[in-house]
Tab-separated table of C-alpha atoms and ligand atoms in Angstrom:
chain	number	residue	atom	x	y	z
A	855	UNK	CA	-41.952	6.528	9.166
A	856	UNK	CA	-42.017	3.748	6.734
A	857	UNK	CA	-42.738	0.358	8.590
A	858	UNK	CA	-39.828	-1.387	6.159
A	859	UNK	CA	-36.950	1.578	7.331
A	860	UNK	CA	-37.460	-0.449	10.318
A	861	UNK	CA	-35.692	-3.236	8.556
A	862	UNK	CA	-33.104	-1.200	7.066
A	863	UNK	CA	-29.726	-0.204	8.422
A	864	UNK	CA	-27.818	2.954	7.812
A	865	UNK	CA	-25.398	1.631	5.381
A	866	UNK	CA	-21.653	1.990	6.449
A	867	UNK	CA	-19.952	2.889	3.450
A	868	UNK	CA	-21.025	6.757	2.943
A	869	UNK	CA	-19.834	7.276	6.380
A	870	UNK	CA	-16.455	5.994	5.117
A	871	UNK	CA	-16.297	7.911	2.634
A	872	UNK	CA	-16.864	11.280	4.137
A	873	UNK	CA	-14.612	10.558	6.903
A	874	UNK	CA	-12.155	9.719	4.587
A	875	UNK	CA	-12.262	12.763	2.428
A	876	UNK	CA	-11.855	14.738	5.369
A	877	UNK	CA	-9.050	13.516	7.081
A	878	UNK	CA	-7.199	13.090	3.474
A	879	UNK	CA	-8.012	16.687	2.758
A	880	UNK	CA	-6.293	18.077	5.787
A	881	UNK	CA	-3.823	14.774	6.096
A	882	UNK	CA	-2.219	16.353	2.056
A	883	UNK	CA	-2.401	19.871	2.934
A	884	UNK	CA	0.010	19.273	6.048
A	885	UNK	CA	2.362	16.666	4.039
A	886	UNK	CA	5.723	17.539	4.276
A	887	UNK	CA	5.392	20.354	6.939
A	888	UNK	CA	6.730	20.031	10.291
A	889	UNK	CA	4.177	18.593	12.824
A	890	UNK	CA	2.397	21.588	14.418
A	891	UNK	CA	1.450	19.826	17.521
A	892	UNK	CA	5.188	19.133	18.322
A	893	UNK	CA	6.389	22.272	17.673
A	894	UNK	CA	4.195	24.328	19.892
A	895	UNK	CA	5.050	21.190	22.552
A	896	UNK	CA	8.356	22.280	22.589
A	897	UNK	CA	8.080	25.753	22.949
A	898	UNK	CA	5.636	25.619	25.594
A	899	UNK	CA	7.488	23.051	27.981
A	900	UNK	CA	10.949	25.835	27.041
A	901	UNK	CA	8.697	28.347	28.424
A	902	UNK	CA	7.395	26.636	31.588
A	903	UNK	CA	10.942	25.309	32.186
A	904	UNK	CA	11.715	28.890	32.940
A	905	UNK	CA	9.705	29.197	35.277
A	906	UNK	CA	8.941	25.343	36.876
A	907	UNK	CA	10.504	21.898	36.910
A	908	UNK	CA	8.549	19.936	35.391
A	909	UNK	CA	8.482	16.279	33.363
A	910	UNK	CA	7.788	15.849	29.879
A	911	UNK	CA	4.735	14.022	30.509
A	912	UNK	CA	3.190	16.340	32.734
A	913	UNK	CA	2.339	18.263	29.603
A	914	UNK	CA	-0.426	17.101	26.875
A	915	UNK	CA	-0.546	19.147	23.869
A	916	UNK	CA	-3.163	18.103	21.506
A	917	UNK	CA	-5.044	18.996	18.588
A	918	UNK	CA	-8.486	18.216	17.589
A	919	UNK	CA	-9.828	18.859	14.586
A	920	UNK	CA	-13.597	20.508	13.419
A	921	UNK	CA	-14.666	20.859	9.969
A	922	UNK	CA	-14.296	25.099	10.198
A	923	UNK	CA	-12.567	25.571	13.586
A	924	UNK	CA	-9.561	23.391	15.353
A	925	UNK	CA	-9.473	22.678	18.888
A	926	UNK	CA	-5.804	23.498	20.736
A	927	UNK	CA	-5.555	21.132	24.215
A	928	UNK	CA	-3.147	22.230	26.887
A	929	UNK	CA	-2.572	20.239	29.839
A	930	UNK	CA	0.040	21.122	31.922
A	931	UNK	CA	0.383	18.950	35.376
A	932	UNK	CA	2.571	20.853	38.126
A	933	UNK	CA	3.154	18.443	41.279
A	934	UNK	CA	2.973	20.666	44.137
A	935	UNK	CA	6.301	20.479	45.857
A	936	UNK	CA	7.794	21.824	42.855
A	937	UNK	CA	5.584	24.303	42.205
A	938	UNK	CA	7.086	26.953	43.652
A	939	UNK	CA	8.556	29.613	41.131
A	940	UNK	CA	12.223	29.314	40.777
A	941	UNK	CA	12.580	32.589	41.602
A	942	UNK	CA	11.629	31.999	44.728
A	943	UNK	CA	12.820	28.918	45.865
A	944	UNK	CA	15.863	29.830	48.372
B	902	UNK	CA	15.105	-0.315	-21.893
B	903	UNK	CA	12.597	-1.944	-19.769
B	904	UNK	CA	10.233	-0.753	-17.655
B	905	UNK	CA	10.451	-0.690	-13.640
B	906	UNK	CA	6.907	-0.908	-11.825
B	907	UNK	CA	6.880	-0.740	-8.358
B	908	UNK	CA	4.051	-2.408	-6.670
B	909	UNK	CA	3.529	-0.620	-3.083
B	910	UNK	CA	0.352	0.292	-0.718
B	911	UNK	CA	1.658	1.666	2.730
B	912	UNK	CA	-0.480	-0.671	4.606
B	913	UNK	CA	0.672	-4.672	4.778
B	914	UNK	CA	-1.511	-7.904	3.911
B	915	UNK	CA	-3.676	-6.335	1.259
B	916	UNK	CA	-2.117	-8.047	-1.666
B	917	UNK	CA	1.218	-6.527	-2.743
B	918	UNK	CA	2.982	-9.648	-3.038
B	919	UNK	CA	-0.116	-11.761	-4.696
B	920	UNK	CA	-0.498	-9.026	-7.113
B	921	UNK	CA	3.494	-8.791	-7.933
B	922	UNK	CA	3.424	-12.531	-8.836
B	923	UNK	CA	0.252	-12.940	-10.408
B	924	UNK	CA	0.611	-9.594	-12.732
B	925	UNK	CA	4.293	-10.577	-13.463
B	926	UNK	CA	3.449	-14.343	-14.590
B	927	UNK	CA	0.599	-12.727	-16.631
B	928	UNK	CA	3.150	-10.438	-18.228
B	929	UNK	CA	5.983	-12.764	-18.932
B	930	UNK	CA	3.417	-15.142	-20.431
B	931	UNK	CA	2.691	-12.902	-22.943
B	932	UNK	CA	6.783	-13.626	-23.999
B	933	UNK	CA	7.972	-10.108	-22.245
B	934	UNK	CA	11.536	-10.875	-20.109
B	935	UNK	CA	10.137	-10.337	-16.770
B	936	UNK	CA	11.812	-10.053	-13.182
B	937	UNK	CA	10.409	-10.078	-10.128
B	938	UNK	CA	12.334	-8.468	-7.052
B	939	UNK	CA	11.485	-8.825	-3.328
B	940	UNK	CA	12.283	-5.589	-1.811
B	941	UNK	CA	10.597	-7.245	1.498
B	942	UNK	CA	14.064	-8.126	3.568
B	943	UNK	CA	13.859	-9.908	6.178
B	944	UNK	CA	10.207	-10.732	5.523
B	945	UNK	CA	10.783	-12.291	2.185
B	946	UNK	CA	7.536	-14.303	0.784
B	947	UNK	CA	7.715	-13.645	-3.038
B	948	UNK	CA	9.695	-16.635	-3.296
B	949	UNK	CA	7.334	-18.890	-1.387
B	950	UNK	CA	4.427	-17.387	-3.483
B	951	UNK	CA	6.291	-18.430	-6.566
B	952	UNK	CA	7.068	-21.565	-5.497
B	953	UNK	CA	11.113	-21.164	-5.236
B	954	UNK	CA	11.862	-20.689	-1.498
B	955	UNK	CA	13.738	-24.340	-2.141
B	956	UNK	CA	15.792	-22.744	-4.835
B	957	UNK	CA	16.954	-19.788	-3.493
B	958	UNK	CA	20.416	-19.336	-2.942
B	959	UNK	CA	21.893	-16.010	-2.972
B	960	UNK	CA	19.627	-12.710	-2.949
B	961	UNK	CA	19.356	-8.964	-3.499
B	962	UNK	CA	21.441	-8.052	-0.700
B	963	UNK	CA	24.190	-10.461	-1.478
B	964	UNK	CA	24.385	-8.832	-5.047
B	965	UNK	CA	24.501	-5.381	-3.290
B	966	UNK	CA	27.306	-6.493	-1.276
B	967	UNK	CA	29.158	-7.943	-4.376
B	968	UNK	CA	29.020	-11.214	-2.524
B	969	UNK	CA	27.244	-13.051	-5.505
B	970	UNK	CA	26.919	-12.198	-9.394
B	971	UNK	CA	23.536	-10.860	-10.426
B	972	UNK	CA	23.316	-13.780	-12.748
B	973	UNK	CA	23.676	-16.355	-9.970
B	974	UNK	CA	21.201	-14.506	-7.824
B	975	UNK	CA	18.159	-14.558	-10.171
B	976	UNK	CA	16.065	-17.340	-10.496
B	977	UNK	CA	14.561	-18.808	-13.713
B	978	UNK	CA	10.813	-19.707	-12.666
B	979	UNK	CA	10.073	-23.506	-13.682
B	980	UNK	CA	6.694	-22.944	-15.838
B	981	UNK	CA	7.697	-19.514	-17.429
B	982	UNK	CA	10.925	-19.421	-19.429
B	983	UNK	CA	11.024	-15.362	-19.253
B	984	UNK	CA	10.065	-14.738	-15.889
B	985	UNK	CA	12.963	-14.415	-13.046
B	986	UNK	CA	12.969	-14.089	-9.196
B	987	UNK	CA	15.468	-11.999	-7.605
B	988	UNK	CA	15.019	-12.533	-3.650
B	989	UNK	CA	15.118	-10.703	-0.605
B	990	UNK	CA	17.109	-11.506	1.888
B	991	UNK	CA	16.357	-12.919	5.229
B	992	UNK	CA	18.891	-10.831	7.094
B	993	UNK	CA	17.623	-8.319	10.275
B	994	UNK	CA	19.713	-5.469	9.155
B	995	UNK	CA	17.424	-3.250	7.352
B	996	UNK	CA	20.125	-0.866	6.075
B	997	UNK	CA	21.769	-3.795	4.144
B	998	UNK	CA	20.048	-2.157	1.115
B	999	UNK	CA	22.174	1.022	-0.007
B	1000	UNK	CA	20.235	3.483	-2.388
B	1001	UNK	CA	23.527	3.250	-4.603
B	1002	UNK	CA	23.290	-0.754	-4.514
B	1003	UNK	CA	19.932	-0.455	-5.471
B	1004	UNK	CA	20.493	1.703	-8.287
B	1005	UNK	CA	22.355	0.106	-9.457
B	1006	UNK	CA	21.151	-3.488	-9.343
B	1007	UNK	CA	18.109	-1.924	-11.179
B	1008	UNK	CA	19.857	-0.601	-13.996
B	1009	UNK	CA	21.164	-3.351	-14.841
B	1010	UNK	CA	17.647	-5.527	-14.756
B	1011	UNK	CA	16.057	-2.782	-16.486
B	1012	UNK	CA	18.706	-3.343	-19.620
B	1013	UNK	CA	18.357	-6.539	-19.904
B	1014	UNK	CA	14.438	-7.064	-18.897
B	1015	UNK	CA	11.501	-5.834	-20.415
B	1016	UNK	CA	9.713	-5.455	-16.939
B	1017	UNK	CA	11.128	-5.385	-13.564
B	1018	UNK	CA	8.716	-5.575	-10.344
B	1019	UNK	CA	9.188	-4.244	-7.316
B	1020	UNK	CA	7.160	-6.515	-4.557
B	1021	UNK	CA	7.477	-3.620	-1.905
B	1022	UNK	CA	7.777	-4.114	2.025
B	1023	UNK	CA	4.436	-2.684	4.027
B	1024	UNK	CA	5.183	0.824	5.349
B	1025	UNK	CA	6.274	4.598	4.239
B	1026	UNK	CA	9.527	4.463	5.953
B	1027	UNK	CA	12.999	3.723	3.778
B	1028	UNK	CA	12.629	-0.217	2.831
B	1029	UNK	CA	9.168	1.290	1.090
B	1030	UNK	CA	11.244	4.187	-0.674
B	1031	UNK	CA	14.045	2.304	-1.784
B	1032	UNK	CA	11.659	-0.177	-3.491
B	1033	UNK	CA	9.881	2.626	-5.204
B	1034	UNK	CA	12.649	5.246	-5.347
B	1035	UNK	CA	13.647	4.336	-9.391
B	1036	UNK	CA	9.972	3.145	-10.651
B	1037	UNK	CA	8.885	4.647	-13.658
B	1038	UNK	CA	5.397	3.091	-12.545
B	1039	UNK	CA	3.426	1.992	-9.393
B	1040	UNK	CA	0.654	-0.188	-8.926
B	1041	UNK	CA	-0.876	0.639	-6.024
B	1042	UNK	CA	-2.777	-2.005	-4.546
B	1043	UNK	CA	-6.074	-0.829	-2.141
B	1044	UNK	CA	-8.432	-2.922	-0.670
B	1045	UNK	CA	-11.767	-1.016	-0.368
B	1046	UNK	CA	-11.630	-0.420	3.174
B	1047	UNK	CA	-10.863	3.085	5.354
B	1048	UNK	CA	-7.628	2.595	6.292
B	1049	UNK	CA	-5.959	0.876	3.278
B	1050	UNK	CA	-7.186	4.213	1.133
B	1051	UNK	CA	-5.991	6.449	3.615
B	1052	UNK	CA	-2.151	4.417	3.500
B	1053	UNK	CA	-2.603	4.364	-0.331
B	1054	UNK	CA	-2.732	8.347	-0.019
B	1055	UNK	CA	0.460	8.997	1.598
B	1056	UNK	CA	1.868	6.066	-0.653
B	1057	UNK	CA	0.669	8.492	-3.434
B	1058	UNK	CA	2.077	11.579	-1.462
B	1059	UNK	CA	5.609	9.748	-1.405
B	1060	UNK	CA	5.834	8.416	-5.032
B	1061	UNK	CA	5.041	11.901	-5.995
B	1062	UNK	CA	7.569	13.519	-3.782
B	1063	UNK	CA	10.139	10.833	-3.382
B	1064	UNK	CA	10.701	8.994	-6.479
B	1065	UNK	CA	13.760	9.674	-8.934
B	1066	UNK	CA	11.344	10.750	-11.482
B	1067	UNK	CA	9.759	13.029	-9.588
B	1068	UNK	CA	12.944	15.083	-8.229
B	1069	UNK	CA	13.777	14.593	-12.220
B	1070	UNK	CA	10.513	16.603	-12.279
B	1071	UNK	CA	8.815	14.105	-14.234
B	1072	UNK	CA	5.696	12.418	-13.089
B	1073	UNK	CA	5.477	8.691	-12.388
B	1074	UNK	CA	3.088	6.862	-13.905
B	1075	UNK	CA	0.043	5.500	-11.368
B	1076	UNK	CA	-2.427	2.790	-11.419
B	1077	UNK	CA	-4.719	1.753	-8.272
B	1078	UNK	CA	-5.104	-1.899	-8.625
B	1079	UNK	CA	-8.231	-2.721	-6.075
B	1080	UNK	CA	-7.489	-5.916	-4.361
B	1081	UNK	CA	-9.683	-8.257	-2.411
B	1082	UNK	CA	-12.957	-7.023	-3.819
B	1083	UNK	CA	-16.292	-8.382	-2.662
B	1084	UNK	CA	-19.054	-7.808	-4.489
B	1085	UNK	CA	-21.274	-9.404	-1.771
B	1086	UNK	CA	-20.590	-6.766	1.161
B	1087	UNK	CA	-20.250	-3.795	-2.107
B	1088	UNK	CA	-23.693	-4.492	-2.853
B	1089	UNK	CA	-25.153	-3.986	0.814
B	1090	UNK	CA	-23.073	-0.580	0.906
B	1091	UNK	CA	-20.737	-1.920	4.096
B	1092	UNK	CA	-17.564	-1.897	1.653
B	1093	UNK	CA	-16.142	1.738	0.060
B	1094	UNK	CA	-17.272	1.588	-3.725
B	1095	UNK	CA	-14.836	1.388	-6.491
B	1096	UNK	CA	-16.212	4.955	-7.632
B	1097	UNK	CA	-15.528	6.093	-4.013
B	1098	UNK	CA	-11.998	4.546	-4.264
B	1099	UNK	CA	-11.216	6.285	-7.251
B	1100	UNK	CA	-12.437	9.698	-6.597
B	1101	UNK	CA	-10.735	9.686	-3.458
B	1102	UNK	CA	-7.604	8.877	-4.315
B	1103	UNK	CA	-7.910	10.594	-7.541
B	1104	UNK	CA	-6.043	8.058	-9.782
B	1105	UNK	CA	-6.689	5.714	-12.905
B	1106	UNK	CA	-8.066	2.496	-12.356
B	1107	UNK	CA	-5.468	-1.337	-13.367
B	1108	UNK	CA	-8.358	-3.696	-12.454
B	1109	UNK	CA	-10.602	-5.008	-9.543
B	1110	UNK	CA	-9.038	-8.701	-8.109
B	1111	UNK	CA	-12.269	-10.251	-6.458
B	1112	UNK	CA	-11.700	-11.679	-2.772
B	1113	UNK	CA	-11.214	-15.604	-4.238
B	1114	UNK	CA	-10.378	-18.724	-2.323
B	1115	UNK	CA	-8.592	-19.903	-5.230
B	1116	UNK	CA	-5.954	-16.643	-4.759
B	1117	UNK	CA	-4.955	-18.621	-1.241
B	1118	UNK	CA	-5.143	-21.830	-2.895
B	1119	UNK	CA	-2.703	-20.705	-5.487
B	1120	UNK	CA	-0.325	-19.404	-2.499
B	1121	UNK	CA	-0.451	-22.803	-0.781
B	1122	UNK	CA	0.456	-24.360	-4.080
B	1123	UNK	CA	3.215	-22.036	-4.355
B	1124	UNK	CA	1.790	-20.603	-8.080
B	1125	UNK	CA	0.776	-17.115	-9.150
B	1126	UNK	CA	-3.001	-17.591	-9.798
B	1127	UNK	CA	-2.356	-16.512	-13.207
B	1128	UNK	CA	-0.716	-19.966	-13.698
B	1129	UNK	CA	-2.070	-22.233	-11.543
B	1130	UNK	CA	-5.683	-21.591	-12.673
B	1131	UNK	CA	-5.858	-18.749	-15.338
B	1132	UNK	CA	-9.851	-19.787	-15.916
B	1133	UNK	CA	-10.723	-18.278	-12.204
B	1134	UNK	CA	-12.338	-14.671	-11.852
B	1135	UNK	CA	-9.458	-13.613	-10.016
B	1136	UNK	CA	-6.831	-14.699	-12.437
B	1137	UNK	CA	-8.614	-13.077	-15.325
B	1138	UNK	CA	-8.778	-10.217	-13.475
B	1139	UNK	CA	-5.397	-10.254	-13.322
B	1140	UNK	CA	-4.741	-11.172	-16.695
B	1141	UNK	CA	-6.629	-8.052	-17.932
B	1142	UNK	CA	-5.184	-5.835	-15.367
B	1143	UNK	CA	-1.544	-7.313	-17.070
B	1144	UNK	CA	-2.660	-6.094	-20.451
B	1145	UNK	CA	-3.589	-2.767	-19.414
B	1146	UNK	CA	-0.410	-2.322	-17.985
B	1147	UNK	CA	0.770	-3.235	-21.232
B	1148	UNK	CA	-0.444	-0.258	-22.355
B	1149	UNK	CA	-3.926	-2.257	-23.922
B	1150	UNK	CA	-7.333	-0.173	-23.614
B	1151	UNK	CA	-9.657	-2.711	-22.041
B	1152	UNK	CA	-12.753	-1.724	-19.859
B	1153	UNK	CA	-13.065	-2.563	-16.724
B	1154	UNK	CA	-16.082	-4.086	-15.327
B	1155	UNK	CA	-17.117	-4.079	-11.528
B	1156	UNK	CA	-17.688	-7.467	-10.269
B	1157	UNK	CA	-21.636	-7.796	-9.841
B	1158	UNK	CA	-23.179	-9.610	-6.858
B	1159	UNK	CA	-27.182	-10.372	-7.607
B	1160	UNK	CA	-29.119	-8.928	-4.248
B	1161	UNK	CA	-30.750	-11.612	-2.879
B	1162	UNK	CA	-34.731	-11.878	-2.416
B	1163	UNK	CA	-34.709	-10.398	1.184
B	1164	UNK	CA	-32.477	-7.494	0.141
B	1165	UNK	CA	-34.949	-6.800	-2.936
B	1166	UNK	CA	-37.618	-6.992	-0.512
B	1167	UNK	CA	-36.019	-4.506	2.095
B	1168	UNK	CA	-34.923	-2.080	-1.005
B	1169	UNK	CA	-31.640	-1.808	0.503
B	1170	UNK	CA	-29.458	-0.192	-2.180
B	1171	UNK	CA	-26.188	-0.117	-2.980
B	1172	UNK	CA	-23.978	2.752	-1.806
C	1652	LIG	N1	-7.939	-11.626	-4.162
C	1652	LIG	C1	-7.676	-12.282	-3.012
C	1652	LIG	N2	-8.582	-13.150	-2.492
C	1652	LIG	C2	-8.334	-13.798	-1.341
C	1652	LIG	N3	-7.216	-13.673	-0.611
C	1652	LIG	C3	-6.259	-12.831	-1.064
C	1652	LIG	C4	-6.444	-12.083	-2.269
C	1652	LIG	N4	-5.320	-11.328	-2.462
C	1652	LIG	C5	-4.506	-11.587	-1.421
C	1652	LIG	N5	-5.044	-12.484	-0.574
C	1652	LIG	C6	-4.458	-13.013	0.673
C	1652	LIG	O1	-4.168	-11.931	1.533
C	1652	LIG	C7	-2.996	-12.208	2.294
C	1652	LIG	C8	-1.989	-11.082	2.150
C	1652	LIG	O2	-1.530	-11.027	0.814
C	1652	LIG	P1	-0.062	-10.549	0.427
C	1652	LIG	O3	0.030	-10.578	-1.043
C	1652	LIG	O4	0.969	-11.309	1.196
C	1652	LIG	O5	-0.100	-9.048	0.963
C	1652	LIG	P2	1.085	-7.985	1.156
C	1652	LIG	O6	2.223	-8.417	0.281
C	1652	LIG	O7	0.465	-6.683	0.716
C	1652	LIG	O8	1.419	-7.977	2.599
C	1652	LIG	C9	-2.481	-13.544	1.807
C	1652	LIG	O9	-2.915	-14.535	2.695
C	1652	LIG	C10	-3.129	-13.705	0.449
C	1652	LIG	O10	-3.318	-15.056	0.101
C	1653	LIG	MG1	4.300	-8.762	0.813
């Protein structure tokens, strides 16, 4: 290692850029569709609802995105004493 | 028939305003009939940046509303016989703008002006479309920073999809004006370049306005830089940016910042 790159710091603006042609790349290609993330939100809590009582916020839907592969986050939260199936309850 | 330029960036406090006064003033300098309307209601400043908040009587929404003549809304600027101010109003009710008000109101500038601004309101929501929605033009003003870019995009995204010319299927003409430039922080790569600016956002180049004490200065004094001090950087720039506008082929040059010792030293290089 060079005893000046010691000295030197990782300058900030190619980081910006990348990041920024990223996000602006997917950010165009989704302008003017319907948001993904809230669709499947709704469809999942319409299914669960048919089967449990539960709140809106007991259910996280999120979406995380890789430069190849997206990551889809469920999190459902079912408070016990309503956790029994409808079908069952008396 | 004059032209309308909206001036618009998604993202508030980078210079919208500034640059809507200073380019106008530049503009009607040159002799051009030139108004200036503040599409920012209930947050008007164009008319404090001008210097005529004491003058202002009736506004754009009033002349919407048929409540006051277009004539006794627009105001004659002091210094520059061809340049008017049409102003926002201070009002909370954000749907006192109608699209057919608006359409109206801007015909009629456009036949009798040879430019009509459009300072619009921060935002992508419907103050920021009306403002743009019959531009045949938009400066879009960036400062060389992540996020503004990223607003300027979807700013681009709308004026594409949004505009009258557009759903007329013709395009609008663009111009990124880059606003609060330093060459300082440029040169030690912590700022987005101007080549990084324009590549990303993929869109021809009005000027670069250096970050300039003198632009606040101007503000305080209540005077477009362009005529309270038309010798400064940042008015020139300004002046230039005007004339290309205008349709004149001038280059543009990148304000230069000479590396200090240390930096030579360290070889730390411009991104
Ligand atoms: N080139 C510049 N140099 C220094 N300050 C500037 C420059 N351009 C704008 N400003 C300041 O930035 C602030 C926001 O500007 P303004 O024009 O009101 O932005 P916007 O209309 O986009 O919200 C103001 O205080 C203004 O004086
Ligand atoms: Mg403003």
């Amino acid at each position: 290692m060079n005893i000046l790159d010691l000295f030197k710091r990782r300058t900030s603006a190619p980081v910006a850029r990348e990041r920024l042609q990223l996000l602006l790349a997917y950010e165009r290609q989704s302008r003017g569709q319907p948001d993904l993330v809230s669709i499947l939100r709704e469809e999942i809590m319409a299914v669960i609802a048919k089967h449990v009582q539960i709140d809106q916020d007991y259910l996280q839907v999120s979406m995380e995105r890789g430069k190849t592969m997206s990551t889809l986050e469920i999190d459902i939260q079912i408070p016990n004493k309503s956790a029994t199936p409808l079908a069952l309850a008396g | 028939m004059g032209k309308v330029v909206v001036v618009t960036s998604g993202k508030g406090g980078v210079g919208k305003t500034t640059s809507t006064a200073a380019l106008g003033a530049a503009v009607a300098k040159t002799g051009k009939k030139v108004a200036l309307v503040d599409f920012d209601v209930g947050l008007r400043n164009l008319d404090l940046i001008m210097g005529a908040e004491r003058r202002v009587v009736f506004d754009l929404v009033n002349v919407i509303q048929g409540t006051a003549k277009l004539s006794q809304a627009l105001i004659r600027d002091k210094r520059v016989e061809t340049l008017f101010l049409l102003p926002a109003s201070q009002t909370r009710d954000k749907d006192a703008l109608t699209e057919e008000g608006v359409g109206e109101v801007i015909e009629r500038l456009r036949s009798v002006f040879d430019y009509v601004f459009c300072d619009s309101p921060a935002g992508i929501e419907r103050g920021a479309q009306l403002a743009m929605r019959f531009a045949d033009e938009a400066v879009i003003v960036t400062n060389p920073e992540v996020s503004s870019v990223r607003d300027s995009d979807r700013i681009i995204g709308l004026l594409d999809a949004r505009t009258m010319k557009a759903e007329q299927g013709e395009a609008i003409a663009k111009h990124v004006l880059v606003t609060r430039y330093d060459a300082a922080r440029a040169a030690r790569g912590e700022m987005l370049s101007i080549n990084d600016v324009l590549e990303i956002l993929s869109t021809p180049l009005l000027g670069i306005i250096p970050e300039s004490q003198d632009v606040l200065r101007a503000s305080n004094l209540g005077s477009p830089v362009t005529l309270a001090d038309p010798a400064n950087v940042a008015a020139k720039a300004y002046i230039d940016a005007a004339r290309r506008l205008e349709g004149e082929d001038l280059p543009v040059v990148v304000p230069f910042e000479r590396k200090g010792l240390l930096n030579r030293l360290l070889g730390r290089r411009a991104a």
